[in-house]
Short mmCIF file of C-alpha atoms in Angstrom, two decimals:
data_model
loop_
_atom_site.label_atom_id
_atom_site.label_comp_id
_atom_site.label_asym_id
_atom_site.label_seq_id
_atom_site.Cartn_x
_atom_site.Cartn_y
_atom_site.Cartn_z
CA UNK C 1 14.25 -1.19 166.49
CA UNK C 2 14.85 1.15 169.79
CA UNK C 3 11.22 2.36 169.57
CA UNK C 4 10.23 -1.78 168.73
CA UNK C 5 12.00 -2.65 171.80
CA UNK C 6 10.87 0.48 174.11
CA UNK C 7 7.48 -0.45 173.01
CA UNK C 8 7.74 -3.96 173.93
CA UNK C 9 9.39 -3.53 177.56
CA UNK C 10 6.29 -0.83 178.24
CA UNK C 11 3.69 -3.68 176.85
CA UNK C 12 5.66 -6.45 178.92
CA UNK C 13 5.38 -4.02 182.19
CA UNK C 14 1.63 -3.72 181.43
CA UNK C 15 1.49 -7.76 181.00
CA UNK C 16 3.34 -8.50 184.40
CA UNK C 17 6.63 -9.04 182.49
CA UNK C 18 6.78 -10.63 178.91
CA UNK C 19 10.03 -12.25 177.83
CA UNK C 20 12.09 -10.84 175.11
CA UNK C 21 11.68 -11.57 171.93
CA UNK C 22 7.52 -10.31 171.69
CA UNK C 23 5.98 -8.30 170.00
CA UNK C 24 3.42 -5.75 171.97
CA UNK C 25 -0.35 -6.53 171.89
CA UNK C 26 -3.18 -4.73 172.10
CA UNK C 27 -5.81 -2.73 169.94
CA UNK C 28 -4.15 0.64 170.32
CA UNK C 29 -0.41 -0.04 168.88
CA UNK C 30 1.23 2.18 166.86
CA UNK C 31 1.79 1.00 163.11
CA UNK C 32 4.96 1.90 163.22
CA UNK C 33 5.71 0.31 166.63
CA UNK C 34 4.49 -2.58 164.86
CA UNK C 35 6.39 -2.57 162.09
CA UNK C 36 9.59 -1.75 163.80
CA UNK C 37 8.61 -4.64 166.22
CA UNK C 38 7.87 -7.44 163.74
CA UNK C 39 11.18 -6.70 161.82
CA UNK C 40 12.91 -6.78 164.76
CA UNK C 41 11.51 -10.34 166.20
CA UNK C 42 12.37 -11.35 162.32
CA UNK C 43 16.08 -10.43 162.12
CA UNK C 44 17.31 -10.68 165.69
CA UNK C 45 15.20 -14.22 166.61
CA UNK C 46 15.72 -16.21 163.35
CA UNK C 47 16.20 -19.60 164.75
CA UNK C 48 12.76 -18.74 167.05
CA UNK C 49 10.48 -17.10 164.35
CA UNK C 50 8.56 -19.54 161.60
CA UNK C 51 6.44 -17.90 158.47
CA UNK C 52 5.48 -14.67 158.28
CA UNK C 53 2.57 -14.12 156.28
CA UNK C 54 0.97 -10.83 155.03
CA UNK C 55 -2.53 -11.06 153.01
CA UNK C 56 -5.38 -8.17 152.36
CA UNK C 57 -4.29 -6.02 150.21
CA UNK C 58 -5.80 -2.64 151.17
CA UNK C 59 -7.03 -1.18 147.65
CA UNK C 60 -4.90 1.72 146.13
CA UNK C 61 -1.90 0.74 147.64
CA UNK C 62 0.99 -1.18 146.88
CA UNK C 63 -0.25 -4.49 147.80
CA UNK C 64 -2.60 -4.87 145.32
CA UNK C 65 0.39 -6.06 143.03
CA UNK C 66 0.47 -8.88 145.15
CA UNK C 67 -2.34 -10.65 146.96
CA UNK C 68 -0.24 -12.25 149.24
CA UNK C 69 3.41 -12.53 150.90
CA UNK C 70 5.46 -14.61 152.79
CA UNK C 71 8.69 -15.11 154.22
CA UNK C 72 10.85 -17.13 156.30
CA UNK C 73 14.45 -17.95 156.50
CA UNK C 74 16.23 -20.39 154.77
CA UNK C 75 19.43 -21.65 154.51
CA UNK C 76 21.14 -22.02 151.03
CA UNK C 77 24.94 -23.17 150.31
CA UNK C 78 25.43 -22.66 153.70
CA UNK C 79 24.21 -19.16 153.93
CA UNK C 80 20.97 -17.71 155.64
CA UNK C 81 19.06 -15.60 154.01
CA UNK C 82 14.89 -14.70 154.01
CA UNK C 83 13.01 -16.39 151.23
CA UNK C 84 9.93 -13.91 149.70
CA UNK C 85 7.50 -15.07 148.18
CA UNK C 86 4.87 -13.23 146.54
CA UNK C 87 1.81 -14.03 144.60
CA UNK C 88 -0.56 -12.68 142.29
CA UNK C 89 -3.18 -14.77 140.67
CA UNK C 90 -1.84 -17.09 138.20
CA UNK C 91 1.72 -17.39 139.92
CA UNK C 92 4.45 -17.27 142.87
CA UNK C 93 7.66 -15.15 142.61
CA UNK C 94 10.41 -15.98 145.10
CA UNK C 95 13.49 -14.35 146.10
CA UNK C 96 16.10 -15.00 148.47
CA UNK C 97 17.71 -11.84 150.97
CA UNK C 98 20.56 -12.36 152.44
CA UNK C 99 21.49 -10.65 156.32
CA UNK C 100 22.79 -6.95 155.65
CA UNK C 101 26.39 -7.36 155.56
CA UNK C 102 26.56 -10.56 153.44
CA UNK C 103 25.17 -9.13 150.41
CA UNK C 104 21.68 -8.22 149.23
CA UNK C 105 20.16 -10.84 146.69
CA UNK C 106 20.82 -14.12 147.19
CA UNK C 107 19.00 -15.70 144.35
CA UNK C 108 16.69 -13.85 141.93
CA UNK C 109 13.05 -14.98 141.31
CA UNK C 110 11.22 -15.99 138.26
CA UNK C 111 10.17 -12.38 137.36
CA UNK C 112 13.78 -11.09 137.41
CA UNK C 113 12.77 -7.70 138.47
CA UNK C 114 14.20 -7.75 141.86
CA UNK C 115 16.84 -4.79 143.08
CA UNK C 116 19.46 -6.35 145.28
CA UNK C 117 17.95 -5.48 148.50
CA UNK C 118 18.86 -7.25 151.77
CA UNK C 119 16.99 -8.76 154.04
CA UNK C 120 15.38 -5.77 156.30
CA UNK C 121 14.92 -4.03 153.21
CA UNK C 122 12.64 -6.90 151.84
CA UNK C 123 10.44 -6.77 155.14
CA UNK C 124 10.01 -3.58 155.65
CA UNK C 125 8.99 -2.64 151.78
CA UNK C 126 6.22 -5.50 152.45
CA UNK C 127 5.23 -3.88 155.72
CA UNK C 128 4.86 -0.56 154.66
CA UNK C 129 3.08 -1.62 150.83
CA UNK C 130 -0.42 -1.61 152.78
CA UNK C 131 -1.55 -5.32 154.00
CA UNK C 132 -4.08 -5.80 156.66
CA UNK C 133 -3.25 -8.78 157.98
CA UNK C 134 0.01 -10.03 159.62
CA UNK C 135 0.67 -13.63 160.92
CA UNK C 136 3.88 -14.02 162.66
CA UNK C 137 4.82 -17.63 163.57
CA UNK C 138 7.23 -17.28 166.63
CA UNK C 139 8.31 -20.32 168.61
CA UNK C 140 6.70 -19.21 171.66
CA UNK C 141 3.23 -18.71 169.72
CA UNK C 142 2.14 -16.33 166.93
CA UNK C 143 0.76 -12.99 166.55
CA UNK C 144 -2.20 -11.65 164.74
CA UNK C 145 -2.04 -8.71 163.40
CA UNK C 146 -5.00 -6.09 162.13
CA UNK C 147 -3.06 -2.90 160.37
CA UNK C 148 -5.48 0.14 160.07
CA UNK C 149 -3.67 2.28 157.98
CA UNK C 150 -6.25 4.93 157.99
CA UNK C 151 -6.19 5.36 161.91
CA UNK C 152 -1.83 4.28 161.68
CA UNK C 153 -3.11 1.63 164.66
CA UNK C 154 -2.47 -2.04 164.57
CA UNK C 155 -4.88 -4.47 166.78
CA UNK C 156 -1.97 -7.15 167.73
CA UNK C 157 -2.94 -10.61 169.47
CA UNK C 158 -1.21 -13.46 170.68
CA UNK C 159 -1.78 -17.31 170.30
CA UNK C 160 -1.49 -19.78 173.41
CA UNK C 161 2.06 -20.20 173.41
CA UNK C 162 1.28 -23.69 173.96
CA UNK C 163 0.44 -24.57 170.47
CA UNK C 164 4.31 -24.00 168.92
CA UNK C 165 6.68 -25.91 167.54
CA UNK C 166 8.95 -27.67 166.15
CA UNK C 167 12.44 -26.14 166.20
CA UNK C 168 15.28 -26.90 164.38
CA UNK C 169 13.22 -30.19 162.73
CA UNK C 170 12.55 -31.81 165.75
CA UNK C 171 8.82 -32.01 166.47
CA UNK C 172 7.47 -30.63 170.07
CA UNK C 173 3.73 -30.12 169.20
CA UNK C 174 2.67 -29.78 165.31
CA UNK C 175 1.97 -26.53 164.34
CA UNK C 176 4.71 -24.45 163.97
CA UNK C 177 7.64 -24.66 161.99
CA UNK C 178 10.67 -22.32 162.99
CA UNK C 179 13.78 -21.04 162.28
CA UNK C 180 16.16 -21.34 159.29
CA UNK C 181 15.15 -24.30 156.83
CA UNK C 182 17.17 -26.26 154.44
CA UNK C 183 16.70 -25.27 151.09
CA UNK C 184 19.54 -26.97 149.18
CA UNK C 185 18.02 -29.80 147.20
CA UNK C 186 19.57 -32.95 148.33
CA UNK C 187 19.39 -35.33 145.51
CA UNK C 188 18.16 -39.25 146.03
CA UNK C 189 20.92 -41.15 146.50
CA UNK C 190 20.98 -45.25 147.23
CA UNK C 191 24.86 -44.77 147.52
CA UNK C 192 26.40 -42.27 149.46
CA UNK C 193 30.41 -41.34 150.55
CA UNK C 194 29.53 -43.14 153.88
CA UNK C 195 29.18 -46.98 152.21
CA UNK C 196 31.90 -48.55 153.56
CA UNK C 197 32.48 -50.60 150.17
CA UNK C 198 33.04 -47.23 148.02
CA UNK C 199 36.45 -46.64 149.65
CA UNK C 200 37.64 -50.51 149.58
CA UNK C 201 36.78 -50.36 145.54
CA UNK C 202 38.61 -46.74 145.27
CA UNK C 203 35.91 -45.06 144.45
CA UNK C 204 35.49 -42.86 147.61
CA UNK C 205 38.58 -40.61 149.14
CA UNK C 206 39.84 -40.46 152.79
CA UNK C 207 36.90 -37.66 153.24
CA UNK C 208 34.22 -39.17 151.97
CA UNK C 209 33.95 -37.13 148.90
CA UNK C 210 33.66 -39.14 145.16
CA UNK C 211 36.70 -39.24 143.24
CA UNK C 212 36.74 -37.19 140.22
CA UNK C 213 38.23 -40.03 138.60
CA UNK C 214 35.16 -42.00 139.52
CA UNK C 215 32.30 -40.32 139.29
CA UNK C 216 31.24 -41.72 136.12
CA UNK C 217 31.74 -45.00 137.11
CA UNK C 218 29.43 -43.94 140.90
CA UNK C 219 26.99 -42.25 138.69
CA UNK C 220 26.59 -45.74 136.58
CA UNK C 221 26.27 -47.91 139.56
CA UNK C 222 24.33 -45.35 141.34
CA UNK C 223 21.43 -45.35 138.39
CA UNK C 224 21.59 -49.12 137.62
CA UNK C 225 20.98 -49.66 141.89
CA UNK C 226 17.97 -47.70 141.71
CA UNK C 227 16.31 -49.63 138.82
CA UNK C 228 17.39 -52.94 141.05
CA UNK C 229 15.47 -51.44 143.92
CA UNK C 230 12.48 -50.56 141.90
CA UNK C 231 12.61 -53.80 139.93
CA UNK C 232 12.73 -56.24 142.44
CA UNK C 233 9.55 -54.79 144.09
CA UNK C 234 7.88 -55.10 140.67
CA UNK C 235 9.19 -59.36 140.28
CA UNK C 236 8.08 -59.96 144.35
CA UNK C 237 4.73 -58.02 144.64
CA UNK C 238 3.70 -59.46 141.40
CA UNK C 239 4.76 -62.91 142.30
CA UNK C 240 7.68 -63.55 139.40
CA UNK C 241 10.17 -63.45 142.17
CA UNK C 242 10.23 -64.64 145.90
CA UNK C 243 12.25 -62.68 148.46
CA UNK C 244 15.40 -63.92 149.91
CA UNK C 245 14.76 -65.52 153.67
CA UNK C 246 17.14 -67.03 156.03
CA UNK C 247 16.42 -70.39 154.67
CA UNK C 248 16.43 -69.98 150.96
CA UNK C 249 18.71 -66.22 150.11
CA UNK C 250 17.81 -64.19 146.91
CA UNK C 251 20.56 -65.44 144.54
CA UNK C 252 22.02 -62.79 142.47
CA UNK C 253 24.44 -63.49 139.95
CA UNK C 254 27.01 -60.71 138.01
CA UNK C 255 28.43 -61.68 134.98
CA UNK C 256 31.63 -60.20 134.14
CA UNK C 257 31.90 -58.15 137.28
CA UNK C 258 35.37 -56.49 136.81
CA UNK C 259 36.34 -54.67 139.84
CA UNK C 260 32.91 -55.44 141.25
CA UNK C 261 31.24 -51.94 141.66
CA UNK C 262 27.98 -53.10 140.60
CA UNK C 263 28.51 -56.14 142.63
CA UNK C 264 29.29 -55.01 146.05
CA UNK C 265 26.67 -51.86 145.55
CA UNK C 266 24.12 -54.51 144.62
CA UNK C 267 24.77 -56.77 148.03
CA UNK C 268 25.09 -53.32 150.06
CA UNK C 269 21.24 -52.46 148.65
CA UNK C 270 19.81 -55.41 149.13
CA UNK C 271 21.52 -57.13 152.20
CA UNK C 272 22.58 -54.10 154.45
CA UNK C 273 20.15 -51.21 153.34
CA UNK C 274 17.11 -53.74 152.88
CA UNK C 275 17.83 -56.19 154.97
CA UNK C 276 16.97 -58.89 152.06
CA UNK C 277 18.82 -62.13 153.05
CA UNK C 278 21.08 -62.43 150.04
CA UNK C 279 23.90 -64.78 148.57
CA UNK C 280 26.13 -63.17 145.54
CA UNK C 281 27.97 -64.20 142.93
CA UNK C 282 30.48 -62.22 140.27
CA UNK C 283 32.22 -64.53 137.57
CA UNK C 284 35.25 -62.41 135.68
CA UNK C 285 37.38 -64.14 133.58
CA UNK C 286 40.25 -62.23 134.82
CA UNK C 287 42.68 -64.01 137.88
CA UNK C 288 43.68 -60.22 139.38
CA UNK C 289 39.79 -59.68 139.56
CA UNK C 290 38.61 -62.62 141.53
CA UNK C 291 41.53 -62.42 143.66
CA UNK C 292 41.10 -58.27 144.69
CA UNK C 293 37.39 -58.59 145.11
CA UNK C 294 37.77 -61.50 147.19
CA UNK C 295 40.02 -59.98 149.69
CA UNK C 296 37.66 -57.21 149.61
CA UNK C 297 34.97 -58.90 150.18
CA UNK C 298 37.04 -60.62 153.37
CA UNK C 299 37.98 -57.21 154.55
CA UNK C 300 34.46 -55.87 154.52
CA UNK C 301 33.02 -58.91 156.43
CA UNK C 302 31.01 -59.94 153.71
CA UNK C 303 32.84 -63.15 152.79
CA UNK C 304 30.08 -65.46 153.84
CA UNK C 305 27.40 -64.35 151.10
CA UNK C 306 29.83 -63.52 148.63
CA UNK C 307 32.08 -65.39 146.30
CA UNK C 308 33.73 -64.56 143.00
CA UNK C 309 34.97 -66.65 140.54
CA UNK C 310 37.23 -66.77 137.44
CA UNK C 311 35.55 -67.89 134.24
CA UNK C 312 33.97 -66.96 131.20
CA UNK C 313 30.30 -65.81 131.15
CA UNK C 314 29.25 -68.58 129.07
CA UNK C 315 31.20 -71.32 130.79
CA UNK C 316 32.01 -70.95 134.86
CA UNK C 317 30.69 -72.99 137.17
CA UNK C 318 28.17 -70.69 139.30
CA UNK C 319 27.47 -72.02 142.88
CA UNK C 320 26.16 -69.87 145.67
CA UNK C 321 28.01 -70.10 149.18
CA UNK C 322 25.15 -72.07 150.63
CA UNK C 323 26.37 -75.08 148.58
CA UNK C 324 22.56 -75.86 148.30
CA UNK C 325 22.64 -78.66 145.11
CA UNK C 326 18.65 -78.67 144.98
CA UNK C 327 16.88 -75.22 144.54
CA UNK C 328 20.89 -74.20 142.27
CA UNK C 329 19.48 -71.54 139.58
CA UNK C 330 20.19 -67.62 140.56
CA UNK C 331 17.18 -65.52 140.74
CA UNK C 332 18.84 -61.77 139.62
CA UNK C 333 20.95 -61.71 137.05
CA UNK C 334 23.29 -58.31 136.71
CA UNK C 335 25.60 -57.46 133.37
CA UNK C 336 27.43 -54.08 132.61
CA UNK C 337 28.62 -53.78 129.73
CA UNK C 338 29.60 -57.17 128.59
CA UNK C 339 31.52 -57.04 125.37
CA UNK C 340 29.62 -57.77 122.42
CA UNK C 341 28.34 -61.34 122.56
CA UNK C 342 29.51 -61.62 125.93
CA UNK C 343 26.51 -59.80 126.29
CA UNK C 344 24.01 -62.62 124.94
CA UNK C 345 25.89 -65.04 126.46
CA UNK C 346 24.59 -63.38 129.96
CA UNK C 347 21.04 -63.59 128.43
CA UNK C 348 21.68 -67.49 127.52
CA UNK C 349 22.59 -68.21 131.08
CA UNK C 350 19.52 -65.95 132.46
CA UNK C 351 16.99 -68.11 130.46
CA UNK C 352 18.62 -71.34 131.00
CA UNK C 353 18.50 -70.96 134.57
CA UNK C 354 15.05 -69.55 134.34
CA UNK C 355 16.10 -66.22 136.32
CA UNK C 356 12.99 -64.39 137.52
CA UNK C 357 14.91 -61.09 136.80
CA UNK C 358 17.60 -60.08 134.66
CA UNK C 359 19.11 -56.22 134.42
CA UNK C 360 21.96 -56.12 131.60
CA UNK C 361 23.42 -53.24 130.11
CA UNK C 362 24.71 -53.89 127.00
CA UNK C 363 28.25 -52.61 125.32
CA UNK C 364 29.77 -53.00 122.40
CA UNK C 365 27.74 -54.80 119.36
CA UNK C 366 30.35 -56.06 116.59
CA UNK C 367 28.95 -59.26 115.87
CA UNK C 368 25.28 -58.23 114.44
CA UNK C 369 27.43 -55.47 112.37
CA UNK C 370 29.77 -58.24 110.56
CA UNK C 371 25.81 -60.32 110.01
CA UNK C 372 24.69 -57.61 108.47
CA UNK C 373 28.00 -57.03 105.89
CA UNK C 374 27.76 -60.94 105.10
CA UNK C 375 23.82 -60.25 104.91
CA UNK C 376 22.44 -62.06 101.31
CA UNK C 377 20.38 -58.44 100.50
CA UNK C 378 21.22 -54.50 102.24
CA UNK C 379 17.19 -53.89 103.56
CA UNK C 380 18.44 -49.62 103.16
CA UNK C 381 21.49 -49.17 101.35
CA UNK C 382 21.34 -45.42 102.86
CA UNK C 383 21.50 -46.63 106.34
CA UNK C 384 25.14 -48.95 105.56
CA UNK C 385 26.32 -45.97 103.30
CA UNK C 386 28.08 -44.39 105.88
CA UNK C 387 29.98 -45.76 108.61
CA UNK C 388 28.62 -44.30 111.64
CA UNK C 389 24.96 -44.69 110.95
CA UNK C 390 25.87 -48.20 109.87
CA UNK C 391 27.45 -49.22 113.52
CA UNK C 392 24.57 -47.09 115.72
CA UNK C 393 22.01 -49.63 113.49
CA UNK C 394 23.89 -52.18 114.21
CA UNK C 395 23.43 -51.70 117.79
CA UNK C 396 20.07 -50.93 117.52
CA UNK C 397 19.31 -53.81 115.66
CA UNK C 398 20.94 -56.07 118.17
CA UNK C 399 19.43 -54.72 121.46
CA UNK C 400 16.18 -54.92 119.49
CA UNK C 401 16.76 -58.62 118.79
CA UNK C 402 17.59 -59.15 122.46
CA UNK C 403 14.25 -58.08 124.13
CA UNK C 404 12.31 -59.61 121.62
CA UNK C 405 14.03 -63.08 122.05
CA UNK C 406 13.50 -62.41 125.90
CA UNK C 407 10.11 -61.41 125.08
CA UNK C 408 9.31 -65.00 122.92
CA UNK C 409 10.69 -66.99 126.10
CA UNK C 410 7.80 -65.48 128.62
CA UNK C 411 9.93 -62.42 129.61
CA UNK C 412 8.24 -58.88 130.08
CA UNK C 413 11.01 -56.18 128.65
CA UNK C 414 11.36 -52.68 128.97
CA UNK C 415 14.35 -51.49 127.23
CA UNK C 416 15.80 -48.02 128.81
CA UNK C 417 18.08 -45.41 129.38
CA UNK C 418 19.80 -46.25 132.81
CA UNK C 419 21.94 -43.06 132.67
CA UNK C 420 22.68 -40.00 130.78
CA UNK C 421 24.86 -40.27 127.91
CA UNK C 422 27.54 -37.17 129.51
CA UNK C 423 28.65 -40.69 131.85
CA UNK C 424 28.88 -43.41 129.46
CA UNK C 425 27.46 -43.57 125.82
CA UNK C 426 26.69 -47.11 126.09
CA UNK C 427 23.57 -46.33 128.97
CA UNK C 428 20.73 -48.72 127.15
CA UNK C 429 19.40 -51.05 130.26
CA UNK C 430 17.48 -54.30 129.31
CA UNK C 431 15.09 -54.92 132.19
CA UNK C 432 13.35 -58.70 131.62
CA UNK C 433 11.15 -60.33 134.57
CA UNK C 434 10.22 -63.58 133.77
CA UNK C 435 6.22 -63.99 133.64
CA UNK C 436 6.15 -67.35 131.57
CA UNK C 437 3.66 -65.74 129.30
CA UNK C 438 3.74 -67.25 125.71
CA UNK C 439 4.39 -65.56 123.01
CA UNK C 440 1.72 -64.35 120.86
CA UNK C 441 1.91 -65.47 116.78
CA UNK C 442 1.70 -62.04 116.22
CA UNK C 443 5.29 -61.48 118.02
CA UNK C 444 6.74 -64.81 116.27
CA UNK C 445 5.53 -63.28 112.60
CA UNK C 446 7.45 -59.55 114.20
CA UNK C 447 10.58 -61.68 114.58
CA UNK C 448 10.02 -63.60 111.64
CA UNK C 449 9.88 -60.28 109.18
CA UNK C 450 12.68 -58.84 111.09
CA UNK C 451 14.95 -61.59 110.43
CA UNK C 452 13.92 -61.68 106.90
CA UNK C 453 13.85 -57.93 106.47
CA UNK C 454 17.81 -57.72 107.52
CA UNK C 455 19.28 -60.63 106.16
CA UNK C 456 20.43 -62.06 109.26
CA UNK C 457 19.61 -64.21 112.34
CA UNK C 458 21.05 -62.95 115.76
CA UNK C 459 24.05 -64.52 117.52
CA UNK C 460 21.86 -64.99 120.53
CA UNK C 461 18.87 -66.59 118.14
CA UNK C 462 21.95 -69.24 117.54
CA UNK C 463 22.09 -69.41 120.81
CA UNK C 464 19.08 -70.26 122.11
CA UNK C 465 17.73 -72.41 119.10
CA UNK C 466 16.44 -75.29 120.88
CA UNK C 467 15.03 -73.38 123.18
CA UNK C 468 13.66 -70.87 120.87
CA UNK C 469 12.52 -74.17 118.73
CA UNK C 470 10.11 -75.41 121.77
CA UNK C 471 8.51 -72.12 122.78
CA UNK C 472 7.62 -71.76 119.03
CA UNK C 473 5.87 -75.37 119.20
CA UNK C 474 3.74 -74.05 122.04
CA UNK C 475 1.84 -71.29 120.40
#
């Protein structure tokens, strides 16, 4: 580094000063003057110096392993270190070296022959393996380099420095990119620590951080947002679904809302994130939960577009703030795990008010399971043999009747997984926009044989018999 920086002051004396922080140009440098010199500009300017990029692979040497390398600095779990990547010519191996004196290998790469050198180490073994061409990406313009390992001479130029950079991620010019990078992959979130409603519903701590308690519960609402988000682009572009203006808000409706997780988040990503004019609405039958989530609601400002009210799926009296008594029908109807027939009592309301859009995540599924024991004929006596096979058809069954009832009232369904089982095992999502399609006879003889099949008609079927009854007319 003494010789790198010797070097340099004699090359900046010849220039009419240079700053610090070059490396010397010219067609006579020493190799190892520039060797010394480029390591040096690499570990003691990291916030200042971008990619560094070897290529040409001089034959019979150590670069032929590799037809190119690169490396620049990154910063991962809170740690710099210098990323190398190498490639051959199918594939890229990367490692990560950390600063001599914070250990040497940070993170191995794919090939997992790497010996726990540091950073310096890394450089200088690439330097030295027998590449003809540098590029060093500095943030007061890069250097070519020529290496002529046969005459131990190294033709160095410099760019304009006018064409760097962008430092530290804010953009000067376009070209350059430099210093330390984030390399921790920040995962997608629609709710962070930093919505105001997570800490009013206990889900979010003094700090900001997710409760351990509720990360399950964050996870569930997290997952279930981003199909709302993705959803209600699919009702509106298609035109199922208009958006929610000043004179006429999106109407969403939650039935059985609870502590009102989903509800709040859903307000949050529509109204505040969005900015989608929206009125809500969560119906609990429970007095403690209309009561808590109305004070929230007060607390957070958001009393004007929300109301909750105490009532059974099936039976309360849904009206929106706006009092509007023409136009009264909700447009997005949201249900987490509604008990049992709870559940198809939130589908009865979605197609009796015609909702353009209806996400419901199903729970428990008893009733379908006593059908089937009162069934006139077991379809598979293996399946009802056992116990536990006997309940997870059951619910099978039952979700399976759901979509295709939606699907016979001019619904498009999709039936998913909304999250991964380690959070809740009850993570099927029915997703239904309304599209007014009719039903084919082919779908009506599907529904036909599977109510034959099992012995049973649906508690939803019940349900919605007259209206079941009319769309069957149509076809």
């Amino acid at each position: 580094i003494a010789r790198a920086r010797e070097t340099t002051r004699a090359s900046d004396a010849r220039d009419g000063g240079a700053t610090a922080g070059t490396m010397p140009t010219g067609t006579k440098v020493a190799l190892d003057d520039a060797r010394a010199a480029c390591v040096a500009l690499a570990l003691e300017e990291a916030d200042a110096v971008g990619k560094i990029t070897l290529t040409g692979p001089g034959r019979g040497t150590a670069a032929e392993a590799h037809r190119r390398v690169e490396f620049r600095w990154v910063t991962i779990r809170g740690r710099t270190a210098l990323q190398r990547t190498r490639y051959d010519e199918r594939q890229a191996f990367t490692s990560n070296h950390a600063i001599e004196g914070e250990g040497g290998l940070v993170s191995k790469s794919a090939s997992g022959d790497e010996d726990a050198i540091g950073a310096r180490e890394a450089l200088e073994e690439a330097l030295r393996a027998g590449y003809k061409h540098w590029r060093v990406e500095h943030a007061r313009g890069g250097y070519n380099v020529t290496a002529n390992a046969k005459k131990d001479r190294a033709t160095i130029s410099r760019d304009n420095a006018s064409k760097g950079t962008l430092i530290d991620g804010n953009a000067r010019t376009q070209t350059i990119v430099v210093g330390p990078q984030g390399h921790d992959r920040e995962k997608s979130r629609l709710l962070t620590g930093e919505d105001p409603f997570l800490r009013y519903v206990g889900v979010v701590a003094k700090d900001g951080t997710i409760k351990a308690s509720k990360r399950d519960k964050y996870k569930q609402v997290e997952e279930f947002l981003k199909i709302l988000n993705v959803a209600y682009d699919t009702a509106t572009s298609a035109g199922h679904m208009k958006g929610g203006d000043e004179t006429r808000p999106l109407r969403v409706c939650d039935l059985g809302c609870g502590n009102a997780y989903l509800t709040f988040g859903a307000y949050s990503l529509l109204s505040s994130k969005r900015r989608v004019p929206t009125n809500v609405v969560g119906v609990d039958v429970k007095r403690q939960a209309r009561e808590h989530n109305s004070r929230v609601a007060k607390e957070l400002g958001w009393d004007a577009s929300m109301r909750f009210i105490e009532g059974t799926i099936a039976d309360a009296d849904v009206t929106f703030v706006d009092g509007s008594e023409e136009d009264a029908f909700t447009d997005v109807v949201l249900a987490l795990h509604a008990c049992d027939t709870a559940t198809d009592e939130s589908i009865v309301r979605t197609v009796r008010w015609c909702a353009p859009l209806a996400l419901i995540a199903p729970c428990c599924h008893h009733d379908l399971q006593v059908r089937l024991k009162s069934a006139p004929h077991v379809a598979f006596p293996p399946m009802a043999r056992h116990g536990i096979l006997s309940e997870r058809l059951g619910d099978v069954l039952t979700d399976a009747f759901r979509a295709h009832i939606l699907r016979l009232l001019g619904y498009r369904v999709d039936v998913m997984e909304f999250v991964g089982g380690e959070h809740t095992p009850r993570n099927t999502l029915i997703r239904a926009i309304r599209t007014n399609a009719s039903a084919s006879k082919a779908a009506w003889e599907e529904y036909d044989h599977m109510c034959s099949t099992w012995g049973v008609t649906p508690f939803l079927a019940d349900a919605l018999a007259e209206e079941l009854a009319v769309a069957r007319r149509a076809i």
